[in-house]
CSV table of C-alpha atoms and ligand atoms in Angstrom, one decimal:
chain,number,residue,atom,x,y,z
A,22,UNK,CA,0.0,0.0,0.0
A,23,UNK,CA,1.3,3.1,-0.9
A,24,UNK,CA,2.2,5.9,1.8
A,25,UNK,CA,-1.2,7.8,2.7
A,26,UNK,CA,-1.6,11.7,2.7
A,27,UNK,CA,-2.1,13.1,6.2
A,28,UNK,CA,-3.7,15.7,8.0
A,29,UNK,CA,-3.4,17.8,12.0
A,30,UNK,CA,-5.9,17.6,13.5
A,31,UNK,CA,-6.7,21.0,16.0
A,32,UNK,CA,-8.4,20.5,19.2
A,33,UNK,CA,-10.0,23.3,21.1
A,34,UNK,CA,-12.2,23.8,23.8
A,35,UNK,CA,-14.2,20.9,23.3
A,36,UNK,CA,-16.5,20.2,25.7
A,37,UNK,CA,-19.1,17.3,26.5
A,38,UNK,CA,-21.5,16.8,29.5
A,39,UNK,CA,-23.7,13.5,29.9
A,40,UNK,CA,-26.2,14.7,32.7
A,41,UNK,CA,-24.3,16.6,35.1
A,42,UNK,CA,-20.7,14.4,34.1
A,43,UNK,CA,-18.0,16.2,32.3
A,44,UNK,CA,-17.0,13.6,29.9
A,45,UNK,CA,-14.8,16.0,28.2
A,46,UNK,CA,-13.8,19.3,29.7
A,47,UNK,CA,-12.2,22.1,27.7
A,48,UNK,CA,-9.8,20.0,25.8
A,49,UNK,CA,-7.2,21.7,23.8
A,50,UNK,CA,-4.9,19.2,21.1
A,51,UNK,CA,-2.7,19.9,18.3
A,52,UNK,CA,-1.8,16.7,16.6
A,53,UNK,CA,0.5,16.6,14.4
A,54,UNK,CA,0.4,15.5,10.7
A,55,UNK,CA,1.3,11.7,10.3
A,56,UNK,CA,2.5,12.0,13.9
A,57,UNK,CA,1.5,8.7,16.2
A,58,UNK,CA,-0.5,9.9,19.3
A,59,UNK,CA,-2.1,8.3,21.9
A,60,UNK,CA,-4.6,9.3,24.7
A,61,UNK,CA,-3.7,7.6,27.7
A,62,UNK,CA,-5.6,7.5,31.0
A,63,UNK,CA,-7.5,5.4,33.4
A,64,UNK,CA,-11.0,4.1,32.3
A,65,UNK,CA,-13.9,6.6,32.5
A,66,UNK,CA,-11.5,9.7,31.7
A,67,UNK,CA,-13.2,10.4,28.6
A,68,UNK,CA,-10.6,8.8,25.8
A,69,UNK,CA,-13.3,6.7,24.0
A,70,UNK,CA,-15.8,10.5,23.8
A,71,UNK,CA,-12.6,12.3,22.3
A,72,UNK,CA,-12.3,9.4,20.0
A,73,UNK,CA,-15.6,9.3,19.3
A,74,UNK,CA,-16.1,12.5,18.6
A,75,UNK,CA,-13.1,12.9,16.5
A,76,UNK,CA,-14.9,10.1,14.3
A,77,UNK,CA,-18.1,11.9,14.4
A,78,UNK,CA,-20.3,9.6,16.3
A,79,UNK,CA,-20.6,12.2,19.2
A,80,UNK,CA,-21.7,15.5,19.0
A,81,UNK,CA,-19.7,18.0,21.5
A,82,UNK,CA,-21.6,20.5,23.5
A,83,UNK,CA,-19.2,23.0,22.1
A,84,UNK,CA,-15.4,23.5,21.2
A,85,UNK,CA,-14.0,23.3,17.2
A,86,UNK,CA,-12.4,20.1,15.7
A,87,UNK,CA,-10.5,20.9,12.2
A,88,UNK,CA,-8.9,18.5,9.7
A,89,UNK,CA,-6.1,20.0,8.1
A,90,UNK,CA,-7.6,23.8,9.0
A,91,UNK,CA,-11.3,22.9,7.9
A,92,UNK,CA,-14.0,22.8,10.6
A,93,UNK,CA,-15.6,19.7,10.7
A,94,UNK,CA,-17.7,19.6,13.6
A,95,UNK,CA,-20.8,19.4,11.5
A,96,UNK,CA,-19.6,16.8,8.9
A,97,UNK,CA,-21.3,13.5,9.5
A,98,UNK,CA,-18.6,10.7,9.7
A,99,UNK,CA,-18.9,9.3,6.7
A,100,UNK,CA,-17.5,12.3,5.2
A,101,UNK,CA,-14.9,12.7,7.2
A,102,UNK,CA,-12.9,9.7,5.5
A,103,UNK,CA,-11.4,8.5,9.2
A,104,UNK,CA,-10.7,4.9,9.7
A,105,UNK,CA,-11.3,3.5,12.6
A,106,UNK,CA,-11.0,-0.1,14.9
A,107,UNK,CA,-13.0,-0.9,18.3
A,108,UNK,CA,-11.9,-2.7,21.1
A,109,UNK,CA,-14.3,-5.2,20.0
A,110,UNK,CA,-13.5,-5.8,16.0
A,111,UNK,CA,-17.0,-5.1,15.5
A,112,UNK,CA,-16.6,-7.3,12.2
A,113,UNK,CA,-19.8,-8.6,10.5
A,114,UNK,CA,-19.7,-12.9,11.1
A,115,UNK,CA,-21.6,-13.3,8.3
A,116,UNK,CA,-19.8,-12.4,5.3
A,117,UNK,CA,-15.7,-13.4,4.9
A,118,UNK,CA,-13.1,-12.0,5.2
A,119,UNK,CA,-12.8,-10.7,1.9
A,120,UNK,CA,-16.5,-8.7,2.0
A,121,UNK,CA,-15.6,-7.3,5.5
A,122,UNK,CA,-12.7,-5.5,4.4
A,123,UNK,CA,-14.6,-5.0,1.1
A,124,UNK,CA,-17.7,-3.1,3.4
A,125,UNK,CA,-16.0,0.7,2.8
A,126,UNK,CA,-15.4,0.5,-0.5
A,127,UNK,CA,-18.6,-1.3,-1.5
A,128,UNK,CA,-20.4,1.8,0.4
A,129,UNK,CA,-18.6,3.9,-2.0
A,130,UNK,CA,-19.7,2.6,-4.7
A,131,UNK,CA,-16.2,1.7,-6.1
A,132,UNK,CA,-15.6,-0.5,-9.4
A,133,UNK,CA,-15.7,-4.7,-8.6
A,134,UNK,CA,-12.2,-5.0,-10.0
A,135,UNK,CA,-10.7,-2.0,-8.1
A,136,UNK,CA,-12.4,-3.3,-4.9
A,137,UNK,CA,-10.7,-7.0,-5.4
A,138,UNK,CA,-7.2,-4.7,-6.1
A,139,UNK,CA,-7.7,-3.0,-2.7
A,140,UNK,CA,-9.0,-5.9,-0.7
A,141,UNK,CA,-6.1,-7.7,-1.7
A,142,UNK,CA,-3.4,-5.1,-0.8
A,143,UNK,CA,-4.7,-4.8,2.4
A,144,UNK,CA,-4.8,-7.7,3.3
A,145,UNK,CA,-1.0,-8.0,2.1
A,146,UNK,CA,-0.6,-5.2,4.2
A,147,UNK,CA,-1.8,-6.6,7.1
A,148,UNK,CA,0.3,-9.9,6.3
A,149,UNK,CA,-3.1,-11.7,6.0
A,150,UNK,CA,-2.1,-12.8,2.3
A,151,UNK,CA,-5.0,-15.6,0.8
A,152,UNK,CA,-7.2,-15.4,4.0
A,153,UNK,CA,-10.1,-13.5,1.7
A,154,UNK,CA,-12.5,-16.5,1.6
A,155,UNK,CA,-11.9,-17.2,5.5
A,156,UNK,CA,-15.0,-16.6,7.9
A,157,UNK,CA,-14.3,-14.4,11.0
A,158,UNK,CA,-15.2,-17.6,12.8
A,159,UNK,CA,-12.3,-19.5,11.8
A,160,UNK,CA,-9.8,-16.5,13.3
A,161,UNK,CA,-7.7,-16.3,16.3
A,162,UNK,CA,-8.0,-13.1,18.5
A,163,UNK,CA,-5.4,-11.1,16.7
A,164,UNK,CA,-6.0,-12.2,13.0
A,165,UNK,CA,-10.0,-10.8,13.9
A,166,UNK,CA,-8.0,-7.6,15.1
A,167,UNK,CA,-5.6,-7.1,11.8
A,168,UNK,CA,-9.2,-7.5,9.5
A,169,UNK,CA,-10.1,-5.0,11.4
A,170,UNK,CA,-7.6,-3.1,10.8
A,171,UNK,CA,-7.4,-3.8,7.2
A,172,UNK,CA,-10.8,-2.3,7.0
A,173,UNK,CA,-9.5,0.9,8.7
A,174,UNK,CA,-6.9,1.0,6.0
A,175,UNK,CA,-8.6,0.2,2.4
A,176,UNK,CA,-10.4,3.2,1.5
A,177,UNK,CA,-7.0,5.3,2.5
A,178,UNK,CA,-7.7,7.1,5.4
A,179,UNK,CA,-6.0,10.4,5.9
A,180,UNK,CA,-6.8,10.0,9.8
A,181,UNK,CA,-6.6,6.7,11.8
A,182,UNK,CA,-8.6,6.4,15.2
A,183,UNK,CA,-7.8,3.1,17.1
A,184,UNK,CA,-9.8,2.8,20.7
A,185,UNK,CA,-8.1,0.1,22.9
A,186,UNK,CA,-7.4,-2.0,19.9
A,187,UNK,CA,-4.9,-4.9,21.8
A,188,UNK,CA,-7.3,-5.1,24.6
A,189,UNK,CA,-8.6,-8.3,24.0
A,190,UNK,CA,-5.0,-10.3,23.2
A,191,UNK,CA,-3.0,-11.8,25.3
A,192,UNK,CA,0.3,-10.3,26.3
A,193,UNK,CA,3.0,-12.2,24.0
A,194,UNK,CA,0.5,-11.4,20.6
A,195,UNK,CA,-0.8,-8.2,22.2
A,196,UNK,CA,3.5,-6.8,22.6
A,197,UNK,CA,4.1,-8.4,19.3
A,198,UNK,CA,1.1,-6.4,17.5
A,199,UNK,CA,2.1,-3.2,19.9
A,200,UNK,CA,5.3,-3.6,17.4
A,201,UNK,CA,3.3,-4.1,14.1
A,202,UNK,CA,0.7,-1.5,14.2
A,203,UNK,CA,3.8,1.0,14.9
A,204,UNK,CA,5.5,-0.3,11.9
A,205,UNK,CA,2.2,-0.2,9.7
A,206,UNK,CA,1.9,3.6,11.0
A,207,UNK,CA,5.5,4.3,9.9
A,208,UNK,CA,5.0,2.7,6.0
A,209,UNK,CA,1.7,4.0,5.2
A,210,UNK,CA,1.9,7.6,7.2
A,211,UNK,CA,-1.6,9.0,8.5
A,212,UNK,CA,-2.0,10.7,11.3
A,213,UNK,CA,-3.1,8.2,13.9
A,214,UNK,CA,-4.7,8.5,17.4
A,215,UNK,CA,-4.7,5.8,19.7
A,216,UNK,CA,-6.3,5.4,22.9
A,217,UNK,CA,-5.2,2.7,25.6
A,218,UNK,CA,-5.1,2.6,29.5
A,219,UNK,CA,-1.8,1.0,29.5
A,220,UNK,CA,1.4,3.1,30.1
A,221,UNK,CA,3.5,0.6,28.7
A,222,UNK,CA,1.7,0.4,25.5
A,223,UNK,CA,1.8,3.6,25.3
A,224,UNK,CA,5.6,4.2,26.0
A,225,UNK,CA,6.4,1.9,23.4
A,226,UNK,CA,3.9,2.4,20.8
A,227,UNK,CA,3.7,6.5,20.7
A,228,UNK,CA,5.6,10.3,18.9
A,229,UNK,CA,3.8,11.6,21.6
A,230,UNK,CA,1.2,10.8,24.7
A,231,UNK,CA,-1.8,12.7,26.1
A,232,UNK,CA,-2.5,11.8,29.9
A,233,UNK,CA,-6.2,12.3,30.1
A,234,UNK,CA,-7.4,12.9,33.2
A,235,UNK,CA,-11.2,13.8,33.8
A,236,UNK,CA,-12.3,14.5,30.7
A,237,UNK,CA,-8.9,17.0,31.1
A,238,UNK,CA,-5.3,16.7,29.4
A,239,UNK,CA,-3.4,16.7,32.3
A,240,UNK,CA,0.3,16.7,30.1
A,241,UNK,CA,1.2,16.1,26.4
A,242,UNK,CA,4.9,15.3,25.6
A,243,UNK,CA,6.9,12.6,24.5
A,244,UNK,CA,7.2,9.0,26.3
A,245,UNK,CA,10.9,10.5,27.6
A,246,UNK,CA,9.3,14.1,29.1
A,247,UNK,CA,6.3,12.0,30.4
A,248,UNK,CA,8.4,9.8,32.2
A,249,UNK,CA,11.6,11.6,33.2
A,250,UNK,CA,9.5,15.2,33.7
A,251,UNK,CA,6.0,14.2,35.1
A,252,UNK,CA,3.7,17.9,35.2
A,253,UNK,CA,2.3,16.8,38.1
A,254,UNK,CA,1.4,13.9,40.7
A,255,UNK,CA,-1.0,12.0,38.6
A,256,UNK,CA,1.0,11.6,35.5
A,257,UNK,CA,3.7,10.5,38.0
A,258,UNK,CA,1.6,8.1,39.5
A,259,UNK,CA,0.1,7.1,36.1
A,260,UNK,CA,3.0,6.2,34.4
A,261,UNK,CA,5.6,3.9,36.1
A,262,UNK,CA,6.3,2.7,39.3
A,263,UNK,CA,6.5,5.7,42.3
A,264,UNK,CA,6.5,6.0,45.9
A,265,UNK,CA,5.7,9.6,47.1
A,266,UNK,CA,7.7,11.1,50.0
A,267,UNK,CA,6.3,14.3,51.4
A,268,UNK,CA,8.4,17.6,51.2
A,269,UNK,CA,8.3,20.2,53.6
A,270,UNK,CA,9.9,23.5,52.1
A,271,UNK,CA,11.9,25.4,54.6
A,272,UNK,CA,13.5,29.1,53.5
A,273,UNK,CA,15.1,27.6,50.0
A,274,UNK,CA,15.2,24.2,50.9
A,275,UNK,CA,12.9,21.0,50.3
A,276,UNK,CA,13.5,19.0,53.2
A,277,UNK,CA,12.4,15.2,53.2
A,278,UNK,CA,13.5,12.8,56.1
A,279,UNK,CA,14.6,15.8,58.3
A,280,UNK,CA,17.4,16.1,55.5
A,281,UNK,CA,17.3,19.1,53.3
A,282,UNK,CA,17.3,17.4,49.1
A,283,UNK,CA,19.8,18.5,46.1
A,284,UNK,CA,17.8,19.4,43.5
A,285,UNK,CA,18.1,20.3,39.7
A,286,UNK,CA,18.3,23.8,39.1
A,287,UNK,CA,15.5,26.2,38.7
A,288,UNK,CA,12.9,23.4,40.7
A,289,UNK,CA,10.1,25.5,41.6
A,290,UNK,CA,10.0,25.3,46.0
A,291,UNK,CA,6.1,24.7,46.4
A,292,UNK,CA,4.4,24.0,49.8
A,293,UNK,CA,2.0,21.0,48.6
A,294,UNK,CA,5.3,19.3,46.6
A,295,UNK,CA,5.8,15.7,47.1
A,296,UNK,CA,9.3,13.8,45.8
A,297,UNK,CA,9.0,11.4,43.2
A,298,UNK,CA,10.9,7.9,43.8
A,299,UNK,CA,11.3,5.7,40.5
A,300,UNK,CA,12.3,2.3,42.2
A,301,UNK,CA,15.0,2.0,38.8
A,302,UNK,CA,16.7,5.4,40.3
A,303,UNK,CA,17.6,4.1,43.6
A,304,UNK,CA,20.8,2.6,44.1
A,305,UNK,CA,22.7,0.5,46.8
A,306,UNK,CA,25.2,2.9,48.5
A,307,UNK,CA,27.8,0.6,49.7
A,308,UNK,CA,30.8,3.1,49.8
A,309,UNK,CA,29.1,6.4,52.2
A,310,UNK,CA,27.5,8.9,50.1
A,311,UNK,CA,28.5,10.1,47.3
A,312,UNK,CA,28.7,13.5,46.2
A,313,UNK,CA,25.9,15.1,44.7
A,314,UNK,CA,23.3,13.0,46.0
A,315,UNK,CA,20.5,12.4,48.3
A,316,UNK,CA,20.8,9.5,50.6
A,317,UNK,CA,17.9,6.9,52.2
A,318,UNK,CA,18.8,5.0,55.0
A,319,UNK,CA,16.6,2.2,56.3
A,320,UNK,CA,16.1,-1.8,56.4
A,321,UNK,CA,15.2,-4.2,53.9
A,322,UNK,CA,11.9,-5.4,54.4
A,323,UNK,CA,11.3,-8.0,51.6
A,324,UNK,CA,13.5,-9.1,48.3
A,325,UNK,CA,11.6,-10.4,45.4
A,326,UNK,CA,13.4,-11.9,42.6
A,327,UNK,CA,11.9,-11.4,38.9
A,328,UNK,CA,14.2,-12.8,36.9
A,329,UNK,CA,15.2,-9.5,34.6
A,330,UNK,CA,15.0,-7.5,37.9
A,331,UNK,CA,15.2,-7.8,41.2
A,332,UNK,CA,12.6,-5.2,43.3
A,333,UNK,CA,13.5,-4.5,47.1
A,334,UNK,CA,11.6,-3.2,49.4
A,335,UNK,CA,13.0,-1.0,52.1
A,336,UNK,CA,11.5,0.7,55.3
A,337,UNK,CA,12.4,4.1,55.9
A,338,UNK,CA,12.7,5.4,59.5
A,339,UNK,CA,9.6,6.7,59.6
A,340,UNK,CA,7.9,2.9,58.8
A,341,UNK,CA,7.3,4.6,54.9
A,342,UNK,CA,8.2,1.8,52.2
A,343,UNK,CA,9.9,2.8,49.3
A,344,UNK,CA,11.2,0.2,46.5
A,345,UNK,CA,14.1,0.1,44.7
A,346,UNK,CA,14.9,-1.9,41.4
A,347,UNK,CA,18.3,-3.3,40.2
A,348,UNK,CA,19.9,-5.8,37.5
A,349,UNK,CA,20.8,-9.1,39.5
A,350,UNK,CA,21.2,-9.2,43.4
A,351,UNK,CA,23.2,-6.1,44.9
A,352,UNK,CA,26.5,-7.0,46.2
A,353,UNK,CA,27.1,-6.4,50.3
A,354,UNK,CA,27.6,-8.0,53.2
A,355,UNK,CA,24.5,-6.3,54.9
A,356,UNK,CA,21.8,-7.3,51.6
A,357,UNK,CA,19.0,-9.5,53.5
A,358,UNK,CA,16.0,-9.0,55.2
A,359,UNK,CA,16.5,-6.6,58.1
A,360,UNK,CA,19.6,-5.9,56.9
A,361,UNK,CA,21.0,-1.9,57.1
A,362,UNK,CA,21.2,-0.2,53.4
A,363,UNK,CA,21.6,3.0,52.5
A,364,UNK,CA,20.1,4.2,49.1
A,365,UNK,CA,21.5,6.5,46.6
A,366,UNK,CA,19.0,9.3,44.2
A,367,UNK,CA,20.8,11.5,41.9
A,368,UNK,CA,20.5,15.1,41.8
A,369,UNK,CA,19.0,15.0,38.3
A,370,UNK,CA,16.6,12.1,39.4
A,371,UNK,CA,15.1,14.3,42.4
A,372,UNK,CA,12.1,15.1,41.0
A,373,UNK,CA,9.6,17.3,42.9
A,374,UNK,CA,5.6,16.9,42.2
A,375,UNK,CA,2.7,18.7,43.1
A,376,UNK,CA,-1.2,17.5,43.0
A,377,UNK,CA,-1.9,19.8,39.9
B,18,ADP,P1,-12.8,6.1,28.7
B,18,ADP,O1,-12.9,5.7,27.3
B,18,ADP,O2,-11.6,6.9,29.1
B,18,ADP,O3,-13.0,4.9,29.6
B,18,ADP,P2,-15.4,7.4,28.3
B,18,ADP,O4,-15.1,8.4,27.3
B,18,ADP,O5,-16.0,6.1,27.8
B,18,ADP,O6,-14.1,7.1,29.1
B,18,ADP,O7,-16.3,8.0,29.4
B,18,ADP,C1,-16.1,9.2,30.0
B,18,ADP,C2,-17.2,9.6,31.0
B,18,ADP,O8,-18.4,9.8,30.3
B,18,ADP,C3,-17.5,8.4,31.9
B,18,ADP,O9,-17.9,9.0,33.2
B,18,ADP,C4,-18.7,7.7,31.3
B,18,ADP,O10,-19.5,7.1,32.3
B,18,ADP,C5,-19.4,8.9,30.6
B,18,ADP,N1,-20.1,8.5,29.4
B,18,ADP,C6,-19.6,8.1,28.3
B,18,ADP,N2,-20.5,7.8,27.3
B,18,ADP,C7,-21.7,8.1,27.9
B,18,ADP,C8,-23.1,8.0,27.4
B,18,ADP,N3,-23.4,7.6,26.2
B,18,ADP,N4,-24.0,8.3,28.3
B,18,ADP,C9,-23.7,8.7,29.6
B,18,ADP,N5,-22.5,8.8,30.1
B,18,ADP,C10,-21.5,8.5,29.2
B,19,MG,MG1,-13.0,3.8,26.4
């Protein structure tokens, strides 16, 4: 299939209420042309009524939704040319696999021949190659998912709009397609949004990732700036592993554990902040601290062993557990339950949140 034409899509204020619920509050998105972005936030947040109302199937109470520059808040979805793919395939059983994919093309009234062209490339494109006379019945889980897709695809789509796709796949195929739909993105190039409640996913799969809070966008960035420089406490918490430690700011210092923290430069001093703890930051401090960072001191409380990691659990003076994470088992003489450790966080890694 050849590489697609693609279009931004502009977000602004969009706004939707079911009864007294915000489903969507004020929502403000620039996506970018071709660009892979996903929508990423717990269930009820509102990702599916964005979606949905990108596609056209839900009318906003107010707010403006261009392709390309052109408002299309009144164009009925048909004629907004967006592919999409549900959660739940939403293929017709009765008819093959040929006819499903087929279902676009035949609404638009395209030539038999040029229909069997299409069908076919898709399904090549989907590496489904002589599955056209297959009933749905007769698929696993994630060959249902790429028909699906391969319906999305065949009339060309300058927008794609996937909604929890991988949801119903098991881990191995669901990582393996996580991989594939990225690649398909790259070859044929529309501008896709993606919507998932799993961080990972999202980390792996994404250009860039909108933490939807609320019907809000709490933070849109890059998997790196989500990760490394959270906005606030909820994309911290959202996205990897954290323990919290509250900060108590005293003239220009943050002070947690009664010992004042080395932080990055320019890190706003806020009353309500809270440090962030990645377990993968911590390390085993077997030498005295080290310049330039902050220091943990406690017991170990529990070792589990996870084959590519191993995640310890330590209890802080004040009886608060925080974890760290590290390749193999540490090495020193004091690494066992009860055991004395101190831990290590690097300037750079001592990252302050606040609750908004
Ligand atoms: P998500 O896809 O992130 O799980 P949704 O967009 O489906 O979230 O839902 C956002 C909020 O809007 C939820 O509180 C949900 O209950 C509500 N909602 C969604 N669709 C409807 C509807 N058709 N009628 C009433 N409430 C709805
Ligand atoms: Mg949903």
């Amino acid at each position: 299939m050849t590489t697609t034409a693609s279009l931004p899509i502009t977000i602004s204020g969009l706004t939707k209420t079911y009864g007294g619920a915000r489903a969507l509050d004020h929502v403000d998105l620039e996506i970018r042309s071709g660009e892979f972005l996903t929508l990423l936030g717990p269930s009820g947040s509102g990702k599916t009524t964005l979606l949905m109302t990108i596609a056209g199937f839900t009318r906003p109470d107010s707010g403006s939704l261009k392709f390309g520059g052109t408002e299309v808040i009144c164009t009925p979805p048909h004629k907004r040319e967006v592919g999409m793919v549900f959660q739940s395939y939403a293929l017709f059983p009765h008819m093959d696999v040929a006819a499903n994919i087929a279902f676009p093309l035949t609404l638009r009234r395209l030539p038999k021949d040029e229909i069997a062209r299409r069908v076919d490339q898709a399904l090549e494109t989907v590496q489904l190659g002589g599955y056209g006379q297959r009933g749905i019945a007769q698929l696993s889980g994630g060959q249902r998912q790429r028909v699906a897709l391969a319906r999305a695809i065949v009339f060309e789509p300058r927008i794609l709009l996937m909604d929890e796709p991988l949801s119903a796949l098991d881990k191995k195929l669901r990582e393996h397609m996580q991989i594939e739909l990225r690649h398909l993105h790259d070859k044929l190039g529309m501008t896709t949004v993606y919507v998932t409640h799993d961080q990972r996913e999202a980390l792996t799969m994404s250009d860039r990732i909108a933490v939807i809070n609320q019907g809000r966008v709490m933070q849109l960035g890059d998997p790196e700036a989500l990760y490394e420089r959270p906005a606030n406490k909820f994309v911290a918490d959202f996205i990897g592993d954290s323990t919290f430690l509250p900060v108590e700011i005293s003239g220009s210092q943050a002070v947690c554990h009664g010992r004042p923290l080395e932080l990055p430069a320019d890190t706003p001093l806020r009353a309500d902040s809270f440090l962030m703890l990645r377990p993968e930051k911590l390390r085993l401090l077997t030498d005295g601290p080290a310049a330039g960072m902050n220091t943990f001191s406690g017991t170990i409380k529990r070792i589990v062993y996870q084959g590519d990691s191993v995640l310890t659990q330590i209890t802080l003076s004040d009886e608060q557990v925080i974890s760290m994470r590290s390749v193999g088992h540490p090495e020193s003489a004091t690494f066992r339950i009860g055991g004395p450790v101190t831990l290590g966080l690097r300037r750079d890694d001592t990252i302050l949140v606040c609750d908004d």
